[in-house]
PDB file of C-alpha atoms and ligand atoms in Angstrom:
ATOM      1  CA  MET F 702     103.613 106.417 119.327  1.00  0.00           C
ATOM      2  CA  ALA F 703     105.189 103.182 120.496  1.00  0.00           C
ATOM      3  CA  GLU F 704     108.805 103.313 121.538  1.00  0.00           C
ATOM      4  CA  ALA F 705     111.099 103.512 118.566  1.00  0.00           C
ATOM      5  CA  GLY F 706     111.267 100.096 116.976  1.00  0.00           C
ATOM      6  CA  MET F 707     108.545  98.620 119.135  1.00  0.00           C
ATOM      7  CA  SER F 708     104.990  98.174 117.941  1.00  0.00           C
ATOM      8  CA  TRP F 709     102.041  98.426 120.316  1.00  0.00           C
ATOM      9  CA  SER F 710     101.627  94.657 119.833  1.00  0.00           C
ATOM     10  CA  GLU F 711     105.056  94.114 121.365  1.00  0.00           C
ATOM     11  CA  TYR F 712     104.131  96.496 124.182  1.00  0.00           C
ATOM     12  CA  TYR F 713     100.979  94.469 124.842  1.00  0.00           C
ATOM     13  CA  ALA F 714     102.950  91.207 124.939  1.00  0.00           C
ATOM     14  CA  LYS F 715     105.231  92.693 127.590  1.00  0.00           C
ATOM     15  CA  THR F 716     102.498  94.285 129.708  1.00  0.00           C
ATOM     16  CA  ARG F 717      99.311  92.240 129.301  1.00  0.00           C
ATOM     17  CA  ASP F 718      99.860  90.145 132.430  1.00  0.00           C
ATOM     18  CA  GLN F 719     100.638  93.138 134.589  1.00  0.00           C
ATOM     19  CA  PRO F 720      98.073  94.257 137.174  1.00  0.00           C
ATOM     20  CA  PRO F 721      95.581  97.069 136.603  1.00  0.00           C
ATOM     21  CA  ARG F 722      96.834 100.607 137.072  1.00  0.00           C
ATOM     22  CA  PRO F 723      96.619 101.987 140.639  1.00  0.00           C
ATOM     23  CA  THR F 724      94.715 105.044 139.371  1.00  0.00           C
ATOM     24  CA  LEU F 725      91.949 102.758 138.102  1.00  0.00           C
ATOM     25  CA  LEU F 726      91.903 100.736 141.327  1.00  0.00           C
ATOM     26  CA  GLU F 727      91.601 103.943 143.352  1.00  0.00           C
ATOM     27  CA  ALA F 728      88.734 105.208 141.203  1.00  0.00           C
ATOM     28  CA  LEU F 729      86.940 101.875 141.608  1.00  0.00           C
ATOM     29  CA  ALA F 730      87.461 101.921 145.365  1.00  0.00           C
ATOM     30  CA  ARG F 731      85.976 105.411 145.493  1.00  0.00           C
ATOM     31  CA  PHE F 732      82.847 104.155 143.702  1.00  0.00           C
ATOM     32  CA  GLY F 733      82.424 101.836 146.682  1.00  0.00           C
ATOM     33  CA  GLY F 734      81.181  98.852 144.702  1.00  0.00           C
ATOM     34  CA  ARG F 735      78.807 100.855 142.467  1.00  0.00           C
ATOM     35  CA  THR F 736      79.108  99.926 138.792  1.00  0.00           C
ATOM     36  CA  GLY F 737      78.143 101.581 135.528  1.00  0.00           C
ATOM     37  CA  LEU F 738      79.594 102.298 132.110  1.00  0.00           C
ATOM     38  CA  ALA F 739      83.338 102.794 131.822  1.00  0.00           C
ATOM     39  CA  VAL F 740      85.120 104.107 128.763  1.00  0.00           C
ATOM     40  CA  ASP F 741      88.600 102.569 128.689  1.00  0.00           C
ATOM     41  CA  LEU F 742      90.692 104.760 126.428  1.00  0.00           C
ATOM     42  CA  GLY F 743      93.735 103.010 124.980  1.00  0.00           C
ATOM     43  CA  ILE F 744      92.361  99.632 126.079  1.00  0.00           C
ATOM     44  CA  GLY F 745      95.462  97.943 124.654  1.00  0.00           C
ATOM     45  CA  SER F 746      95.837  94.389 125.896  1.00  0.00           C
ATOM     46  CA  GLY F 747      92.874  94.838 128.236  1.00  0.00           C
ATOM     47  CA  ARG F 748      94.792  94.860 131.519  1.00  0.00           C
ATOM     48  CA  ASP F 749      92.493  97.536 132.984  1.00  0.00           C
ATOM     49  CA  ALA F 750      89.339  96.314 131.219  1.00  0.00           C
ATOM     50  CA  ALA F 751      89.769  92.909 132.866  1.00  0.00           C
ATOM     51  CA  VAL F 752      89.259  94.288 136.376  1.00  0.00           C
ATOM     52  CA  LEU F 753      86.386  96.513 135.255  1.00  0.00           C
ATOM     53  CA  LEU F 754      84.596  93.509 133.743  1.00  0.00           C
ATOM     54  CA  ALA F 755      85.371  91.324 136.769  1.00  0.00           C
ATOM     55  CA  ARG F 756      83.759  93.937 139.016  1.00  0.00           C
ATOM     56  CA  GLY F 757      80.586  94.126 136.942  1.00  0.00           C
ATOM     57  CA  TRP F 758      81.161  97.257 134.845  1.00  0.00           C
ATOM     58  CA  ARG F 759      80.101  97.642 131.231  1.00  0.00           C
ATOM     59  CA  VAL F 760      83.134  98.712 129.206  1.00  0.00           C
ATOM     60  CA  VAL F 761      83.576 100.560 125.942  1.00  0.00           C
ATOM     61  CA  GLY F 762      87.220 100.212 124.940  1.00  0.00           C
ATOM     62  CA  ILE F 763      88.614 102.663 122.398  1.00  0.00           C
ATOM     63  CA  ASP F 764      91.972 102.202 120.728  1.00  0.00           C
ATOM     64  CA  ALA F 765      93.411 102.845 117.274  1.00  0.00           C
ATOM     65  CA  GLU F 766      95.335  99.569 117.059  1.00  0.00           C
ATOM     66  CA  PRO F 767      93.683  96.884 114.928  1.00  0.00           C
ATOM     67  CA  VAL F 768      94.832  94.145 117.300  1.00  0.00           C
ATOM     68  CA  VAL F 769      92.367  95.334 119.956  1.00  0.00           C
ATOM     69  CA  LEU F 770      89.539  93.947 117.819  1.00  0.00           C
ATOM     70  CA  ALA F 771      90.897  90.495 118.684  1.00  0.00           C
ATOM     71  CA  LEU F 772      90.544  90.977 122.455  1.00  0.00           C
ATOM     72  CA  PRO F 773      88.602  88.125 124.108  1.00  0.00           C
ATOM     73  CA  ARG F 774      84.868  88.732 123.798  1.00  0.00           C
ATOM     74  CA  HIS F 775      82.771  89.525 126.836  1.00  0.00           C
ATOM     75  CA  PRO F 776      79.044  90.315 126.915  1.00  0.00           C
ATOM     76  CA  ARG F 777      79.702  93.616 128.723  1.00  0.00           C
ATOM     77  CA  LEU F 778      82.637  94.695 126.528  1.00  0.00           C
ATOM     78  CA  THR F 779      82.423  96.718 123.317  1.00  0.00           C
ATOM     79  CA  VAL F 780      85.676  97.505 121.536  1.00  0.00           C
ATOM     80  CA  ARG F 781      85.873 100.348 119.047  1.00  0.00           C
ATOM     81  CA  ARG F 782      88.914 100.780 116.843  1.00  0.00           C
ATOM     82  CA  GLU F 783      89.101 104.559 116.547  1.00  0.00           C
ATOM     83  CA  PRO F 784      91.685 107.310 116.985  1.00  0.00           C
ATOM     84  CA  PHE F 785      91.312 109.561 120.012  1.00  0.00           C
ATOM     85  CA  GLU F 786      91.581 112.538 117.706  1.00  0.00           C
ATOM     86  CA  THR F 787      88.058 111.966 116.336  1.00  0.00           C
ATOM     87  CA  ALA F 788      86.416 109.462 118.707  1.00  0.00           C
ATOM     88  CA  GLU F 789      83.014 110.413 120.096  1.00  0.00           C
ATOM     89  CA  LEU F 790      82.534 109.172 123.651  1.00  0.00           C
ATOM     90  CA  PRO F 791      79.311 107.819 125.163  1.00  0.00           C
ATOM     91  CA  GLN F 792      77.985 109.222 128.436  1.00  0.00           C
ATOM     92  CA  ALA F 793      79.904 107.328 131.101  1.00  0.00           C
ATOM     93  CA  ASP F 794      80.342 106.928 134.845  1.00  0.00           C
ATOM     94  CA  LEU F 795      84.099 106.494 134.487  1.00  0.00           C
ATOM     95  CA  VAL F 796      86.641 107.470 131.857  1.00  0.00           C
ATOM     96  CA  ASN F 797      89.834 105.496 132.367  1.00  0.00           C
ATOM     97  CA  ALA F 798      92.842 106.711 130.394  1.00  0.00           C
ATOM     98  CA  SER F 799      95.916 104.770 131.493  1.00  0.00           C
ATOM     99  CA  PHE F 800      99.122 105.911 129.828  1.00  0.00           C
ATOM    100  CA  CYS F 801      97.390 106.842 126.610  1.00  0.00           C
ATOM    101  CA  LEU F 802      96.385 110.529 126.611  1.00  0.00           C
ATOM    102  CA  PRO F 803      99.926 111.677 125.690  1.00  0.00           C
ATOM    103  CA  PHE F 804      99.569 109.773 122.429  1.00  0.00           C
ATOM    104  CA  CYS F 805      96.675 111.948 121.288  1.00  0.00           C
ATOM    105  CA  HIS F 806      98.153 114.471 118.853  1.00  0.00           C
ATOM    106  CA  PRO F 807      98.698 117.832 120.607  1.00  0.00           C
ATOM    107  CA  ASP F 808      96.585 119.700 118.035  1.00  0.00           C
ATOM    108  CA  ALA F 809      93.628 117.435 118.778  1.00  0.00           C
ATOM    109  CA  PHE F 810      94.109 117.186 122.542  1.00  0.00           C
ATOM    110  CA  PRO F 811      92.003 120.192 123.675  1.00  0.00           C
ATOM    111  CA  SER F 812      88.987 118.922 121.765  1.00  0.00           C
ATOM    112  CA  PHE F 813      89.571 115.354 122.965  1.00  0.00           C
ATOM    113  CA  TRP F 814      89.792 116.486 126.582  1.00  0.00           C
ATOM    114  CA  GLY F 815      86.579 118.457 126.076  1.00  0.00           C
ATOM    115  CA  ARG F 816      84.861 115.262 124.932  1.00  0.00           C
ATOM    116  CA  ILE F 817      86.244 113.359 127.940  1.00  0.00           C
ATOM    117  CA  ALA F 818      84.954 115.965 130.396  1.00  0.00           C
ATOM    118  CA  ALA F 819      81.592 116.168 128.608  1.00  0.00           C
ATOM    119  CA  ALA F 820      81.160 112.372 128.732  1.00  0.00           C
ATOM    120  CA  LEU F 821      81.070 112.471 132.535  1.00  0.00           C
ATOM    121  CA  GLY F 822      78.084 113.709 134.486  1.00  0.00           C
ATOM    122  CA  PRO F 823      78.184 114.906 138.105  1.00  0.00           C
ATOM    123  CA  GLY F 824      79.807 112.216 140.257  1.00  0.00           C
ATOM    124  CA  GLY F 825      81.504 110.586 137.275  1.00  0.00           C
ATOM    125  CA  ARG F 826      85.220 109.932 137.544  1.00  0.00           C
ATOM    126  CA  PHE F 827      88.340 110.341 135.444  1.00  0.00           C
ATOM    127  CA  ALA F 828      91.368 108.136 136.114  1.00  0.00           C
ATOM    128  CA  GLY F 829      94.530 108.385 134.085  1.00  0.00           C
ATOM    129  CA  HIS F 830      97.902 109.898 133.311  1.00  0.00           C
ATOM    130  CA  PHE F 831      99.428 112.952 131.687  1.00  0.00           C
ATOM    131  CA  PHE F 832     103.059 113.377 130.677  1.00  0.00           C
ATOM    132  CA  GLY F 833     104.790 116.485 132.016  1.00  0.00           C
ATOM    133  CA  PRO F 834     107.292 118.756 130.262  1.00  0.00           C
ATOM    134  CA  ARG F 835     110.411 117.141 131.768  1.00  0.00           C
ATOM    135  CA  ASP F 836     109.590 113.737 130.298  1.00  0.00           C
ATOM    136  CA  ASP F 837     112.263 112.432 127.914  1.00  0.00           C
ATOM    137  CA  TRP F 838     109.759 112.307 125.075  1.00  0.00           C
ATOM    138  CA  ALA F 839     108.915 116.017 125.414  1.00  0.00           C
ATOM    139  CA  GLY F 840     109.781 117.673 122.145  1.00  0.00           C
ATOM    140  CA  ASP F 841     108.307 114.900 120.045  1.00  0.00           C
ATOM    141  CA  PRO F 842     105.745 116.886 118.046  1.00  0.00           C
ATOM    142  CA  GLY F 843     103.303 113.979 118.036  1.00  0.00           C
ATOM    143  CA  ILE F 844     103.113 113.542 121.821  1.00  0.00           C
ATOM    144  CA  THR F 845     101.155 115.716 124.230  1.00  0.00           C
ATOM    145  CA  HIS F 846     103.102 116.952 127.261  1.00  0.00           C
ATOM    146  CA  ILE F 847     101.329 119.282 129.670  1.00  0.00           C
ATOM    147  CA  PRO F 848     102.760 121.370 132.541  1.00  0.00           C
ATOM    148  CA  GLU F 849     101.245 120.853 135.987  1.00  0.00           C
ATOM    149  CA  ASP F 850      99.363 124.163 136.057  1.00  0.00           C
ATOM    150  CA  GLU F 851      97.727 123.322 132.738  1.00  0.00           C
ATOM    151  CA  VAL F 852      96.779 119.825 133.903  1.00  0.00           C
ATOM    152  CA  ARG F 853      95.219 121.386 136.995  1.00  0.00           C
ATOM    153  CA  ALA F 854      93.356 123.855 134.769  1.00  0.00           C
ATOM    154  CA  LEU F 855      91.975 120.951 132.728  1.00  0.00           C
ATOM    155  CA  LEU F 856      90.674 119.506 135.988  1.00  0.00           C
ATOM    156  CA  THR F 857      88.722 122.647 136.939  1.00  0.00           C
ATOM    157  CA  PRO F 858      85.339 120.906 136.440  1.00  0.00           C
ATOM    158  CA  PHE F 859      86.513 118.141 138.792  1.00  0.00           C
ATOM    159  CA  GLU F 860      87.216 117.624 142.466  1.00  0.00           C
ATOM    160  CA  VAL F 861      90.748 116.216 142.391  1.00  0.00           C
ATOM    161  CA  GLU F 862      91.011 113.053 144.489  1.00  0.00           C
ATOM    162  CA  ARG F 863      94.566 112.080 143.564  1.00  0.00           C
ATOM    163  CA  PHE F 864      97.286 114.124 141.925  1.00  0.00           C
ATOM    164  CA  ASP F 865     100.693 112.446 142.153  1.00  0.00           C
ATOM    165  CA  GLU F 866     103.701 113.731 140.277  1.00  0.00           C
ATOM    166  CA  GLU F 867     106.271 111.066 139.368  1.00  0.00           C
ATOM    167  CA  GLU F 868     109.657 112.050 138.064  1.00  0.00           C
ATOM    168  CA  ASP F 869     112.267 109.338 137.858  1.00  0.00           C
ATOM    169  CA  ASP F 870     114.533 107.323 135.625  1.00  0.00           C
ATOM    170  CA  ALA F 871     113.203 103.869 134.931  1.00  0.00           C
ATOM    171  CA  GLU F 872     113.056 101.251 132.219  1.00  0.00           C
ATOM    172  CA  THR F 873     110.423 101.375 129.530  1.00  0.00           C
ATOM    173  CA  PRO F 874     108.652  98.081 128.713  1.00  0.00           C
ATOM    174  CA  ARG F 875     111.275  97.670 126.013  1.00  0.00           C
ATOM    175  CA  GLY F 876     114.085  97.844 128.532  1.00  0.00           C
ATOM    176  CA  ALA F 877     115.489 101.256 127.600  1.00  0.00           C
ATOM    177  CA  MET F 878     116.180 103.793 130.337  1.00  0.00           C
ATOM    178  CA  LYS F 879     113.948 106.833 130.197  1.00  0.00           C
ATOM    179  CA  HIS F 880     113.317 109.924 132.297  1.00  0.00           C
ATOM    180  CA  TRP F 881     109.631 109.844 133.142  1.00  0.00           C
ATOM    181  CA  HIS F 882     107.573 112.852 134.180  1.00  0.00           C
ATOM    182  CA  ILE F 883     104.048 111.695 134.822  1.00  0.00           C
ATOM    183  CA  PHE F 884     100.978 113.033 136.601  1.00  0.00           C
ATOM    184  CA  HIS F 885      98.775 110.280 138.066  1.00  0.00           C
ATOM    185  CA  VAL F 886      95.231 111.568 138.430  1.00  0.00           C
ATOM    186  CA  VAL F 887      91.889 110.493 139.847  1.00  0.00           C
ATOM    187  CA  ALA F 888      89.175 113.131 139.787  1.00  0.00           C
ATOM    188  CA  ARG F 889      85.417 113.335 140.358  1.00  0.00           C
ATOM    189  CA  LYS F 890      83.219 115.526 138.192  1.00  0.00           C
ATOM    190  CA  ARG F 891      81.467 118.204 140.232  1.00  0.00           C
TER     191      ARG F 891
HETATM  192  C1  SAM B 839     101.062 102.889 126.400  1.00  0.00           C
HETATM  193  S1  SAM B 839      99.674 102.004 125.748  1.00  0.00           S
HETATM  194  C2  SAM B 839      98.683 101.870 127.221  1.00  0.00           C
HETATM  195  C3  SAM B 839      97.797 100.668 127.198  1.00  0.00           C
HETATM  196  C4  SAM B 839      97.036 100.404 128.495  1.00  0.00           C
HETATM  197  N1  SAM B 839      96.012 101.431 128.728  1.00  0.00           N
HETATM  198  C5  SAM B 839      97.984 100.332 129.663  1.00  0.00           C
HETATM  199  O1  SAM B 839      97.836 101.099 130.621  1.00  0.00           O
HETATM  200  O2  SAM B 839      98.887  99.514 129.633  1.00  0.00           O
HETATM  201  C6  SAM B 839      98.822 103.241 124.800  1.00  0.00           C
HETATM  202  C7  SAM B 839      97.585 102.716 124.061  1.00  0.00           C
HETATM  203  O3  SAM B 839      96.955 103.810 123.418  1.00  0.00           O
HETATM  204  C8  SAM B 839      96.672 103.482 122.070  1.00  0.00           C
HETATM  205  N2  SAM B 839      96.793 104.706 121.285  1.00  0.00           N
HETATM  206  C9  SAM B 839      97.907 105.449 121.127  1.00  0.00           C
HETATM  207  N3  SAM B 839      97.649 106.532 120.393  1.00  0.00           N
HETATM  208  C10 SAM B 839      96.329 106.471 120.082  1.00  0.00           C
HETATM  209  C11 SAM B 839      95.450 107.330 119.362  1.00  0.00           C
HETATM  210  N4  SAM B 839      95.899 108.479 118.841  1.00  0.00           N
HETATM  211  N5  SAM B 839      94.158 106.968 119.247  1.00  0.00           N
HETATM  212  C12 SAM B 839      93.717 105.807 119.796  1.00  0.00           C
HETATM  213  N6  SAM B 839      94.490 104.959 120.490  1.00  0.00           N
HETATM  214  C13 SAM B 839      95.784 105.291 120.647  1.00  0.00           C
HETATM  215  C14 SAM B 839      97.724 102.463 121.678  1.00  0.00           C
HETATM  216  O4  SAM B 839      97.272 101.660 120.593  1.00  0.00           O
HETATM  217  C15 SAM B 839      97.918 101.703 122.978  1.00  0.00           C
HETATM  218  O5  SAM B 839      97.028 100.596 123.065  1.00  0.00           O
END
């Protein structure tokens, strides 16, 4: 779900020149220069994929928006236009999910998370974000909000390397004020 009245294309125009997400940069630092296959969920304008490609990773980007098929081509980038709710994930060294998991429909989220965890072998990493229950968008039946104890339960197969809770009032890319409740996570599969 894009913000009311704003398409994902508008979101991309406002965010595409912004730097990669700190969760991704931390995961990459923890790989210590090793590369592999990264699945970039919600690839969007490619802001995270750009750093993955620059550092030598192969990237499979998955996103439901048709515009992602027009991302600049790169020999190590494959873009699949698919909804999270049904997407099958390849075996990967890293699953990056920046600000996109909440937009998987809640009914489909448990199965989607199962596919994310199954895509990672021992030593593989997850980097991404979950929205908590005090987020302003909680209550929207199409958005997945998860309490901290349930996020931690999802991470049981992982060694948690970063778990930051953010709760603040800040502008959305559209310029509206919003109360954000976000968990920033980096985790390594046991
Ligand atoms: C908030 S944007 C985040 C984009 C980028 N990862 C970033 O950090 O800026 C969410 C992205 O997830 C995609 N998305 C939202 N719901 C989706 C779904 N159910 N299946 C696949 N992609 C979805 C949107 O098209 C959008 O590109």
